[in-house]
Amino acid sequence: MDAQSRGRADEIDPADQWVLNPRTGHYELQLNDSAAQERPKVAAPRRSSSAPAAPTTSPGVPGPRRGDGPPGGRRGGRPRKGGSGGGRRKKALLITSGTLALLLVGGAAAAYLYYDHLNGNLSVTDIAGAGTGGFKKDQAINILVIGTDKRSGAGNEGYGDKDSVGHADTTILFHIAKDRSNATALSIPRDLITNIPDCPTKQPDGTTKTVRGVKGVRFNTSLGQEGRDAGCTMRTVKDLTGIEVDNFMMVDFNAVKTLSTAVGGVPVCLDKAVDDEDSKLKLPQGEHRLEGEQALAFVRTRHAFGNESDLDRIKTQQQFLGSMMREMKSKETLTSPKKFFSLAEAATKSLTVDQGLGSIDKLTDLAGELKDIDLKNITFTTLPVLDNPAEKVKATVVVNQALAEPLLQMIRGDVSLTEVEKKEQAAKEAADADAKARQDALLQGNRAPAGDVRVAVYNGGGPKGAASTTLGWLQNTKGMSKASNQGNAPSKVDATLLEYAPNQADQARALADALGLPATALKMGTTDAAAKTPMKLTLGPDFQKPGTPLAPPVPQELPKDVQQAQADKAVCAK
């Protein structure tokens, strides 16, 4: 992606371009001459079927009305004097970011002011069916953020591999909790040895070509090599973590430069002086505010901190991103029209996304889902790894399964890695205890004879063929001849679930005994079922095979050796 190849929109300062049209009585955004060649004028759209309405879930900047001043409080190019306009403006401009994904689309909540212009900034990739098809408002969200080392754009000639087609140089799987109370940013090392699956990729002529999978290669080659696109990186992440990705966002070197500049610089702290010839980073010990080239040098350096490995560079990048989040949430950024519009411009020009995020209104929907997450409840962590034991000279890493699996179980189980307030925690523990007591009571009572158990078996995320295998096992081993196989469930479930009516409770207990289902897998309805109506058993990702207990409960705490850092805390690079 070439962030400089879409015209000279980077020279526009939208906060200074609103002027009053005497014919309409409305303020309109006047672009500069070069931008006007493509779009002569972008007026602030009114609410209609052809323009997106102001978001109701995310505070933004309302469109100008007759008699209102342009963004930033200017009327006819002059500042307002007196009155309560400043207070209203601050309230109108209030936006909360709180997550990495929102960091990249922070200006989108007000993008309807010049909707078509920002839409034109986005690059969209058809990922040929990779992922879930897009995030859902009532489910946990998994966004894959990819930083590529492709040398595109003016000013990037000295960075990265000269002949690189763009690899997955920096990759973060961003998990947003179902209840939107917390988020986890999981960094995946680029030098991790893993398997890359077969990857269907869309070609320029509209056809689909499958790039053959490979085993035992660096993770970063899941993008770029052999024509692999971001959809292939999404498929690789799913195979590696067991987490299916909803959408992706991809940026190149320009994103760090433009976003850090748009926000007015990102504060960083150094425990020691740095002079790195490779990244061109040269700074004395202490606190600094970095933007543009310096900011890019900071996140790219491998020789300035720690043991000069990519793992230490990941920590540096996490510190930088946390600081940028804090800067975006600061009063100075949220109440500045110039910064606000600059961020919108920089973010959209930097992004390549899949079709599920391929418009400003879709990005706005995502921003609305993320806006209320507190920075203290956002955790950066890295997939635990070990030096590759197959190498004498250590250059790559492999997954440390003992530490990685509990971490991945917590993300898959939607468990927060951050601490909650003690009062909230006490209330949650009391509610959980009460719910457990009620749930355990479901297993108390009579059991129906095996021959009377009617159940329809669905596969909602279990192993391939699990419904068929379970049906045969129930009929042939347990004597439950009235079981039936219904194939794949309409939608996937987070865990195996048995749904039944109150008058089927004796059947449910018998089936739970046969399969070893815990009380938490049972869900009783409120009304009785008609005669011969079967219960519904949906096999989830915790199901392994019939006769084998479900996967163990999701851990509630991380092993102590798993690296983590909260986004609200400033840490000095060492």
CSV table of N, CA and C in Angstrom, one decimal, residues 128-271:
chain,number,residue,atom,x,y,z
A,128,ALA,N,-11.2,-13.4,0.3
A,128,ALA,CA,-11.6,-14.7,-0.2
A,128,ALA,C,-12.2,-15.6,0.9
A,129,GLY,N,-13.0,-15.0,1.7
A,129,GLY,CA,-13.7,-15.9,2.7
A,129,GLY,C,-12.9,-16.2,4.0
A,130,ALA,N,-11.7,-15.6,4.2
A,130,ALA,CA,-11.0,-15.8,5.4
A,130,ALA,C,-11.7,-15.1,6.5
A,131,GLY,N,-11.7,-15.6,7.7
A,131,GLY,CA,-12.3,-15.0,8.9
A,131,GLY,C,-13.8,-15.3,9.0
A,132,THR,N,-14.5,-14.6,9.8
A,132,THR,CA,-15.9,-14.9,10.1
A,132,THR,C,-16.8,-14.1,9.2
A,133,GLY,N,-16.3,-13.2,8.4
A,133,GLY,CA,-17.2,-12.4,7.6
A,133,GLY,C,-17.4,-11.0,8.2
A,134,GLY,N,-16.9,-10.8,9.3
A,134,GLY,CA,-17.0,-9.5,9.9
A,134,GLY,C,-17.5,-9.5,11.4
A,135,PHE,N,-17.1,-8.5,12.2
A,135,PHE,CA,-17.4,-8.5,13.6
A,135,PHE,C,-18.9,-8.3,13.8
A,136,LYS,N,-19.4,-8.8,15.0
A,136,LYS,CA,-20.8,-8.7,15.3
A,136,LYS,C,-20.9,-7.9,16.6
A,137,LYS,N,-22.0,-7.1,16.7
A,137,LYS,CA,-22.2,-6.2,17.9
A,137,LYS,C,-22.4,-7.0,19.2
A,138,ASP,N,-23.0,-8.2,19.1
A,138,ASP,CA,-23.3,-8.9,20.4
A,138,ASP,C,-22.3,-10.0,20.7
A,139,GLN,N,-21.1,-10.0,20.0
A,139,GLN,CA,-20.1,-11.0,20.2
A,139,GLN,C,-18.8,-10.4,20.5
A,140,ALA,N,-17.9,-11.2,21.0
A,140,ALA,CA,-16.5,-10.8,21.1
A,140,ALA,C,-15.9,-10.5,19.7
A,141,ILE,N,-15.0,-9.6,19.7
A,141,ILE,CA,-14.4,-9.1,18.4
A,141,ILE,C,-12.9,-9.4,18.3
A,142,ASN,N,-12.5,-10.0,17.2
A,142,ASN,CA,-11.0,-10.2,17.0
A,142,ASN,C,-10.6,-9.5,15.7
A,143,ILE,N,-9.8,-8.5,15.9
A,143,ILE,CA,-9.2,-7.8,14.8
A,143,ILE,C,-7.7,-8.0,14.6
A,144,LEU,N,-7.3,-8.4,13.4
A,144,LEU,CA,-5.9,-8.6,13.2
A,144,LEU,C,-5.2,-7.3,12.7
A,145,VAL,N,-4.3,-6.7,13.4
A,145,VAL,CA,-3.6,-5.5,13.0
A,145,VAL,C,-2.3,-5.9,12.5
A,146,ILE,N,-2.0,-5.6,11.2
A,146,ILE,CA,-0.7,-6.0,10.6
A,146,ILE,C,0.1,-4.8,10.2
A,147,GLY,N,1.3,-4.7,10.6
A,147,GLY,CA,2.3,-3.7,10.1
A,147,GLY,C,3.2,-4.4,9.2
A,148,THR,N,3.2,-3.9,7.9
A,148,THR,CA,4.0,-4.5,6.9
A,148,THR,C,5.3,-3.7,6.7
A,149,ASP,N,6.3,-4.4,6.2
A,149,ASP,CA,7.6,-3.8,6.0
A,149,ASP,C,7.8,-3.4,4.5
A,150,LYS,N,6.7,-3.3,3.8
A,150,LYS,CA,6.8,-2.9,2.4
A,150,LYS,C,7.3,-1.5,2.3
A,151,ARG,N,8.3,-1.3,1.4
A,151,ARG,CA,8.9,0.0,1.2
A,151,ARG,C,8.1,0.8,0.1
A,152,SER,N,6.9,1.3,0.5
A,152,SER,CA,6.1,2.1,-0.4
A,152,SER,C,5.9,3.5,0.2
A,153,GLY,N,5.7,4.4,-0.7
A,153,GLY,CA,5.5,5.8,-0.2
A,153,GLY,C,6.7,6.7,-0.2
A,154,ALA,N,6.6,7.9,-0.5
A,154,ALA,CA,7.7,8.8,-0.5
A,154,ALA,C,8.3,8.9,0.9
A,155,GLY,N,9.6,8.9,1.0
A,155,GLY,CA,10.3,9.0,2.2
A,155,GLY,C,10.6,7.7,2.9
A,156,ASN,N,10.2,6.6,2.3
A,156,ASN,CA,10.4,5.2,2.9
A,156,ASN,C,11.5,4.4,2.2
A,157,GLU,N,12.2,5.1,1.3
A,157,GLU,CA,13.2,4.3,0.5
A,157,GLU,C,14.3,3.7,1.3
A,158,GLY,N,14.6,4.3,2.5
A,158,GLY,CA,15.6,3.7,3.3
A,158,GLY,C,15.2,2.7,4.3
A,159,TYR,N,14.0,2.3,4.3
A,159,TYR,CA,13.5,1.3,5.3
A,159,TYR,C,13.2,0.0,4.7
A,160,GLY,N,13.4,-1.1,5.6
A,160,GLY,CA,13.0,-2.4,5.2
A,160,GLY,C,13.9,-3.0,4.1
A,161,ASP,N,13.4,-4.1,3.6
A,161,ASP,CA,14.1,-4.9,2.6
A,161,ASP,C,13.8,-4.2,1.2
A,162,LYS,N,14.8,-3.9,0.5
A,162,LYS,CA,14.6,-3.2,-0.8
A,162,LYS,C,13.7,-3.9,-1.7
A,163,ASP,N,13.8,-5.2,-1.8
A,163,ASP,CA,13.0,-6.0,-2.7
A,163,ASP,C,11.8,-6.7,-2.1
A,164,SER,N,11.4,-6.3,-0.8
A,164,SER,CA,10.4,-7.0,-0.1
A,164,SER,C,9.0,-6.6,-0.7
A,165,VAL,N,8.2,-7.6,-0.9
A,165,VAL,CA,6.8,-7.4,-1.3
A,165,VAL,C,5.9,-7.1,-0.1
A,166,GLY,N,6.5,-7.0,1.1
A,166,GLY,CA,5.7,-6.7,2.2
A,166,GLY,C,5.4,-7.9,3.1
A,167,HIS,N,6.1,-8.1,4.2
A,167,HIS,CA,5.8,-9.2,5.1
A,167,HIS,C,5.0,-8.7,6.3
A,168,ALA,N,4.5,-9.7,7.1
A,168,ALA,CA,3.8,-9.4,8.4
A,168,ALA,C,4.9,-9.1,9.4
A,169,ASP,N,5.4,-7.9,9.3
A,169,ASP,CA,6.6,-7.5,10.2
A,169,ASP,C,6.2,-7.3,11.6
A,170,THR,N,5.0,-6.7,11.9
A,170,THR,CA,4.4,-6.5,13.2
A,170,THR,C,3.0,-7.0,13.1
A,171,THR,N,2.6,-7.9,14.0
A,171,THR,CA,1.3,-8.5,14.0
A,171,THR,C,0.7,-8.5,15.4
A,172,ILE,N,-0.5,-8.0,15.5
A,172,ILE,CA,-1.2,-7.9,16.8
A,172,ILE,C,-2.6,-8.4,16.6
A,173,LEU,N,-3.0,-9.5,17.4
A,173,LEU,CA,-4.3,-10.0,17.4
A,173,LEU,C,-5.1,-9.2,18.5
A,174,PHE,N,-6.0,-8.4,18.1
A,174,PHE,CA,-6.7,-7.5,19.1
A,174,PHE,C,-8.0,-8.1,19.5
A,175,HIS,N,-8.2,-8.6,20.7
A,175,HIS,CA,-9.4,-9.3,21.2
A,175,HIS,C,-10.2,-8.3,22.0
A,176,ILE,N,-11.4,-8.0,21.7
A,176,ILE,CA,-12.3,-7.1,22.4
A,176,ILE,C,-13.4,-8.0,23.1
A,177,ALA,N,-13.5,-7.8,24.4
A,177,ALA,CA,-14.5,-8.7,25.1
A,177,ALA,C,-15.9,-8.5,24.6
A,178,LYS,N,-16.7,-9.6,24.8
A,178,LYS,CA,-18.1,-9.6,24.4
A,178,LYS,C,-18.8,-8.5,25.1
A,179,ASP,N,-18.5,-8.2,26.4
A,179,ASP,CA,-19.2,-7.2,27.2
A,179,ASP,C,-18.6,-5.8,27.0
A,180,ARG,N,-17.5,-5.7,26.2
A,180,ARG,CA,-16.8,-4.5,25.9
A,180,ARG,C,-16.2,-3.8,27.1
A,181,SER,N,-15.9,-4.6,28.1
A,181,SER,CA,-15.3,-4.1,29.3
A,181,SER,C,-13.8,-4.1,29.3
A,182,ASN,N,-13.2,-4.9,28.4
A,182,ASN,CA,-11.7,-5.0,28.4
A,182,ASN,C,-11.3,-5.5,27.0
A,183,ALA,N,-10.0,-5.5,26.8
A,183,ALA,CA,-9.4,-5.9,25.5
A,183,ALA,C,-8.0,-6.5,25.7
A,184,THR,N,-7.6,-7.4,24.9
A,184,THR,CA,-6.2,-8.0,24.9
A,184,THR,C,-5.6,-7.8,23.6
A,185,ALA,N,-4.3,-7.3,23.6
A,185,ALA,CA,-3.6,-7.1,22.3
A,185,ALA,C,-2.4,-8.2,22.4
A,186,LEU,N,-2.6,-9.2,21.6
A,186,LEU,CA,-1.6,-10.3,21.5
A,186,LEU,C,-0.6,-10.1,20.4
A,187,SER,N,0.6,-9.8,20.7
A,187,SER,CA,1.7,-9.7,19.6
A,187,SER,C,2.2,-11.1,19.2
A,188,ILE,N,2.3,-11.3,17.9
A,188,ILE,CA,2.8,-12.6,17.4
A,188,ILE,C,4.2,-12.3,16.8
A,189,PRO,N,5.3,-12.9,17.3
A,189,PRO,CA,6.6,-12.7,16.8
A,189,PRO,C,6.8,-13.0,15.3
A,190,ARG,N,7.4,-12.1,14.6
A,190,ARG,CA,7.6,-12.4,13.2
A,190,ARG,C,8.5,-13.6,12.9
A,191,ASP,N,9.4,-13.9,13.8
A,191,ASP,CA,10.4,-14.9,13.5
A,191,ASP,C,9.9,-16.3,14.1
A,192,LEU,N,8.6,-16.4,14.5
A,192,LEU,CA,8.0,-17.6,15.0
A,192,LEU,C,8.0,-18.6,13.9
A,193,ILE,N,8.4,-19.9,14.1
A,193,ILE,CA,8.3,-20.9,13.2
A,193,ILE,C,6.9,-21.6,13.3
A,194,THR,N,6.2,-21.6,12.2
A,194,THR,CA,4.8,-22.1,12.2
A,194,THR,C,4.5,-22.7,10.9
A,195,ASN,N,3.3,-23.2,10.8
A,195,ASN,CA,2.8,-23.8,9.5
A,195,ASN,C,1.8,-22.7,8.9
A,196,ILE,N,1.9,-22.6,7.6
A,196,ILE,CA,1.0,-21.7,6.9
A,196,ILE,C,0.0,-22.6,6.0
A,197,PRO,N,-1.3,-22.4,6.2
A,197,PRO,CA,-2.2,-23.3,5.5
A,197,PRO,C,-2.4,-22.9,4.1
A,198,ASP,N,-3.1,-23.7,3.3
A,198,ASP,CA,-3.5,-23.3,1.9
A,198,ASP,C,-4.3,-22.0,2.0
A,199,CYS,N,-4.0,-21.1,1.1
A,199,CYS,CA,-4.6,-19.8,1.1
A,199,CYS,C,-5.3,-19.4,-0.2
A,200,PRO,N,-6.6,-19.5,-0.3
A,200,PRO,CA,-7.3,-18.9,-1.4
A,200,PRO,C,-7.1,-17.4,-1.5
A,201,THR,N,-6.6,-16.9,-2.6
A,201,THR,CA,-6.4,-15.4,-2.7
A,201,THR,C,-7.1,-14.9,-4.0
A,202,LYS,N,-7.7,-13.7,-3.9
A,202,LYS,CA,-8.3,-13.1,-5.1
A,202,LYS,C,-7.3,-12.5,-6.0
A,203,GLN,N,-7.5,-12.7,-7.3
A,203,GLN,CA,-6.6,-12.2,-8.3
A,203,GLN,C,-7.2,-10.9,-8.9
A,204,PRO,N,-6.3,-10.1,-9.6
A,204,PRO,CA,-6.8,-8.9,-10.2
A,204,PRO,C,-8.0,-9.1,-11.2
A,205,ASP,N,-8.0,-10.3,-11.8
A,205,ASP,CA,-9.1,-10.5,-12.8
A,205,ASP,C,-10.3,-11.1,-12.2
A,206,GLY,N,-10.4,-11.2,-10.9
A,206,GLY,CA,-11.6,-11.7,-10.2
A,206,GLY,C,-11.6,-13.1,-9.9
A,207,THR,N,-10.6,-13.9,-10.4
A,207,THR,CA,-10.6,-15.3,-10.1
A,207,THR,C,-9.9,-15.5,-8.7
A,208,THR,N,-10.0,-16.7,-8.3
A,208,THR,CA,-9.4,-17.1,-7.0
A,208,THR,C,-8.3,-18.1,-7.2
A,209,LYS,N,-7.1,-17.9,-6.7
A,209,LYS,CA,-6.0,-18.8,-6.8
A,209,LYS,C,-5.6,-19.3,-5.4
A,210,THR,N,-5.4,-20.6,-5.2
A,210,THR,CA,-5.0,-21.1,-3.9
A,210,THR,C,-3.5,-21.2,-3.9
A,211,VAL,N,-2.9,-20.5,-2.9
A,211,VAL,CA,-1.5,-20.6,-2.7
A,211,VAL,C,-1.2,-21.8,-1.7
A,212,ARG,N,-0.4,-22.7,-2.2
A,212,ARG,CA,-0.1,-23.9,-1.4
A,212,ARG,C,0.5,-23.6,0.0
A,213,GLY,N,0.0,-24.4,1.0
A,213,GLY,CA,0.5,-24.2,2.3
A,213,GLY,C,1.9,-24.7,2.5
A,214,VAL,N,2.6,-24.3,3.5
A,214,VAL,CA,4.0,-24.7,3.8
A,214,VAL,C,4.1,-25.0,5.3
A,215,LYS,N,5.1,-25.8,5.7
A,215,LYS,CA,5.3,-26.1,7.1
A,215,LYS,C,6.7,-25.7,7.5
A,216,GLY,N,6.7,-25.3,8.8
A,216,GLY,CA,8.0,-24.9,9.4
A,216,GLY,C,8.7,-23.7,8.8
A,217,VAL,N,7.9,-22.6,8.6
A,217,VAL,CA,8.5,-21.4,8.1
A,217,VAL,C,8.2,-20.2,9.0
A,218,ARG,N,8.9,-19.1,8.8
A,218,ARG,CA,8.7,-17.9,9.6
A,218,ARG,C,7.2,-17.4,9.5
A,219,PHE,N,6.7,-17.0,10.6
A,219,PHE,CA,5.3,-16.4,10.5
A,219,PHE,C,5.2,-15.3,9.6
A,220,ASN,N,6.2,-14.4,9.5
A,220,ASN,CA,6.0,-13.2,8.7
A,220,ASN,C,5.9,-13.5,7.2
A,221,THR,N,6.2,-14.7,6.8
A,221,THR,CA,6.0,-15.0,5.3
A,221,THR,C,4.6,-15.4,5.0
A,222,SER,N,3.7,-15.3,6.0
A,222,SER,CA,2.3,-15.6,5.8
A,222,SER,C,1.7,-14.4,5.0
A,223,LEU,N,2.4,-13.4,4.8
A,223,LEU,CA,2.0,-12.2,4.0
A,223,LEU,C,3.1,-11.9,3.0
A,224,GLY,N,2.7,-11.7,1.7
A,224,GLY,CA,3.6,-11.3,0.7
A,224,GLY,C,4.2,-12.4,-0.1
A,225,GLN,N,4.8,-13.4,0.5
A,225,GLN,CA,5.5,-14.5,-0.2
A,225,GLN,C,4.5,-15.3,-1.0
A,226,GLU,N,4.9,-15.6,-2.2
A,226,GLU,CA,4.1,-16.4,-3.2
A,226,GLU,C,2.7,-15.8,-3.5
A,227,GLY,N,2.6,-14.5,-3.3
A,227,GLY,CA,1.3,-13.9,-3.5
A,227,GLY,C,0.3,-14.0,-2.4
A,228,ARG,N,0.8,-14.3,-1.2
A,228,ARG,CA,-0.2,-14.4,-0.1
A,228,ARG,C,-0.6,-13.0,0.4
A,229,ASP,N,-1.9,-12.9,0.7
A,229,ASP,CA,-2.5,-11.6,1.1
A,229,ASP,C,-2.8,-11.7,2.6
A,230,ALA,N,-3.4,-10.6,3.1
A,230,ALA,CA,-3.7,-10.6,4.6
A,230,ALA,C,-4.7,-11.7,5.0
A,231,GLY,N,-5.5,-12.1,4.0
A,231,GLY,CA,-6.4,-13.2,4.4
A,231,GLY,C,-5.6,-14.5,4.8
A,232,CYS,N,-4.4,-14.7,4.2
A,232,CYS,CA,-3.6,-15.8,4.5
A,232,CYS,C,-3.0,-15.6,5.9
A,233,THR,N,-2.7,-14.4,6.3
A,233,THR,CA,-2.2,-14.2,7.7
A,233,THR,C,-3.3,-14.5,8.7
A,234,MET,N,-4.6,-14.1,8.3
A,234,MET,CA,-5.7,-14.4,9.2
A,234,MET,C,-5.9,-15.9,9.3
A,235,ARG,N,-5.7,-16.7,8.3
A,235,ARG,CA,-5.9,-18.1,8.4
A,235,ARG,C,-4.7,-18.7,9.2
A,236,THR,N,-3.6,-18.2,9.0
A,236,THR,CA,-2.4,-18.7,9.8
A,236,THR,C,-2.6,-18.4,11.3
A,237,VAL,N,-3.1,-17.3,11.6
A,237,VAL,CA,-3.4,-16.9,13.0
A,237,VAL,C,-4.4,-17.9,13.6
A,238,LYS,N,-5.4,-18.2,12.9
A,238,LYS,CA,-6.5,-19.1,13.4
A,238,LYS,C,-5.9,-20.5,13.6
A,239,ASP,N,-5.1,-21.0,12.7
A,239,ASP,CA,-4.4,-22.3,12.9
A,239,ASP,C,-3.5,-22.3,14.1
A,240,LEU,N,-2.8,-21.2,14.3
A,240,LEU,CA,-1.8,-21.1,15.3
A,240,LEU,C,-2.4,-20.9,16.7
A,241,THR,N,-3.5,-20.1,16.8
A,241,THR,CA,-4.1,-19.8,18.1
A,241,THR,C,-5.4,-20.4,18.5
A,242,GLY,N,-6.1,-21.0,17.4
A,242,GLY,CA,-7.4,-21.5,17.7
A,242,GLY,C,-8.5,-20.4,17.7
A,243,ILE,N,-8.1,-19.1,17.3
A,243,ILE,CA,-9.0,-18.0,17.4
A,243,ILE,C,-9.3,-17.5,16.0
A,244,GLU,N,-10.5,-17.5,15.6
A,244,GLU,CA,-10.9,-17.1,14.3
A,244,GLU,C,-11.0,-15.5,14.2
A,245,VAL,N,-10.4,-14.9,13.2
A,245,VAL,CA,-10.3,-13.5,13.1
A,245,VAL,C,-11.5,-13.0,12.4
A,246,ASP,N,-12.1,-11.8,12.9
A,246,ASP,CA,-13.3,-11.2,12.2
A,246,ASP,C,-12.8,-10.3,11.0
A,247,ASN,N,-11.9,-9.5,11.3
A,247,ASN,CA,-11.4,-8.5,10.3
A,247,ASN,C,-10.0,-8.2,10.4
A,248,PHE,N,-9.4,-7.6,9.4
A,248,PHE,CA,-8.0,-7.2,9.5
A,248,PHE,C,-7.8,-5.7,9.2
A,249,MET,N,-6.8,-5.1,9.7
A,249,MET,CA,-6.3,-3.7,9.3
A,249,MET,C,-4.8,-3.8,9.1
A,250,MET,N,-4.4,-3.3,8.0
A,250,MET,CA,-3.0,-3.3,7.6
A,250,MET,C,-2.4,-1.9,7.3
A,251,VAL,N,-1.2,-1.7,7.8
A,251,VAL,CA,-0.6,-0.4,7.6
A,251,VAL,C,0.9,-0.6,7.2
A,252,ASP,N,1.5,0.4,6.7
A,252,ASP,CA,2.9,0.3,6.3
A,252,ASP,C,3.7,1.4,7.2
A,253,PHE,N,4.9,1.7,6.8
A,253,PHE,CA,5.8,2.6,7.6
A,253,PHE,C,5.1,3.9,7.7
A,254,ASN,N,4.4,4.4,6.7
A,254,ASN,CA,3.8,5.7,6.8
A,254,ASN,C,2.9,5.9,8.0
A,255,ALA,N,2.2,4.8,8.4
A,255,ALA,CA,1.2,5.0,9.4
A,255,ALA,C,1.8,5.5,10.7
A,256,VAL,N,2.9,5.0,11.1
A,256,VAL,CA,3.6,5.5,12.4
A,256,VAL,C,3.9,7.0,12.2
A,257,LYS,N,4.5,7.3,11.1
A,257,LYS,CA,4.9,8.7,10.9
A,257,LYS,C,3.7,9.7,10.9
A,258,THR,N,2.7,9.3,10.1
A,258,THR,CA,1.5,10.3,10.0
A,258,THR,C,0.7,10.3,11.2
A,259,LEU,N,0.4,9.2,11.9
A,259,LEU,CA,-0.4,9.2,13.1
A,259,LEU,C,0.3,9.9,14.2
A,260,SER,N,1.6,9.6,14.4
A,260,SER,CA,2.3,10.2,15.5
A,260,SER,C,2.4,11.8,15.3
A,261,THR,N,2.5,12.2,14.1
A,261,THR,CA,2.5,13.6,13.8
A,261,THR,C,1.1,14.2,14.0
A,262,ALA,N,0.1,13.5,13.5
A,262,ALA,CA,-1.3,14.0,13.6
A,262,ALA,C,-1.7,14.3,15.1
A,263,VAL,N,-1.2,13.4,16.0
A,263,VAL,CA,-1.6,13.5,17.4
A,263,VAL,C,-0.7,14.6,18.1
A,264,GLY,N,0.3,15.1,17.4
A,264,GLY,CA,1.2,16.1,18.0
A,264,GLY,C,2.4,15.5,18.7
A,265,GLY,N,2.7,14.3,18.4
A,265,GLY,CA,3.9,13.6,19.0
A,265,GLY,C,3.5,12.7,20.1
A,266,VAL,N,4.3,11.6,20.3
A,266,VAL,CA,4.0,10.6,21.2
A,266,VAL,C,5.0,10.6,22.3
A,267,PRO,N,4.7,10.8,23.6
A,267,PRO,CA,5.7,10.8,24.7
A,267,PRO,C,6.3,9.4,24.9
A,268,VAL,N,7.6,9.4,25.0
A,268,VAL,CA,8.3,8.1,25.3
A,268,VAL,C,9.4,8.4,26.4
A,269,CYS,N,9.8,7.4,27.1
A,269,CYS,CA,10.8,7.6,28.1
A,269,CYS,C,11.9,6.6,27.9
A,270,LEU,N,13.2,7.0,28.0
A,270,LEU,CA,14.3,6.1,27.8
A,270,LEU,C,15.1,6.0,29.1
A,271,ASP,N,15.5,4.8,29.5
A,271,ASP,CA,16.3,4.6,30.7
A,271,ASP,C,17.8,4.9,30.4
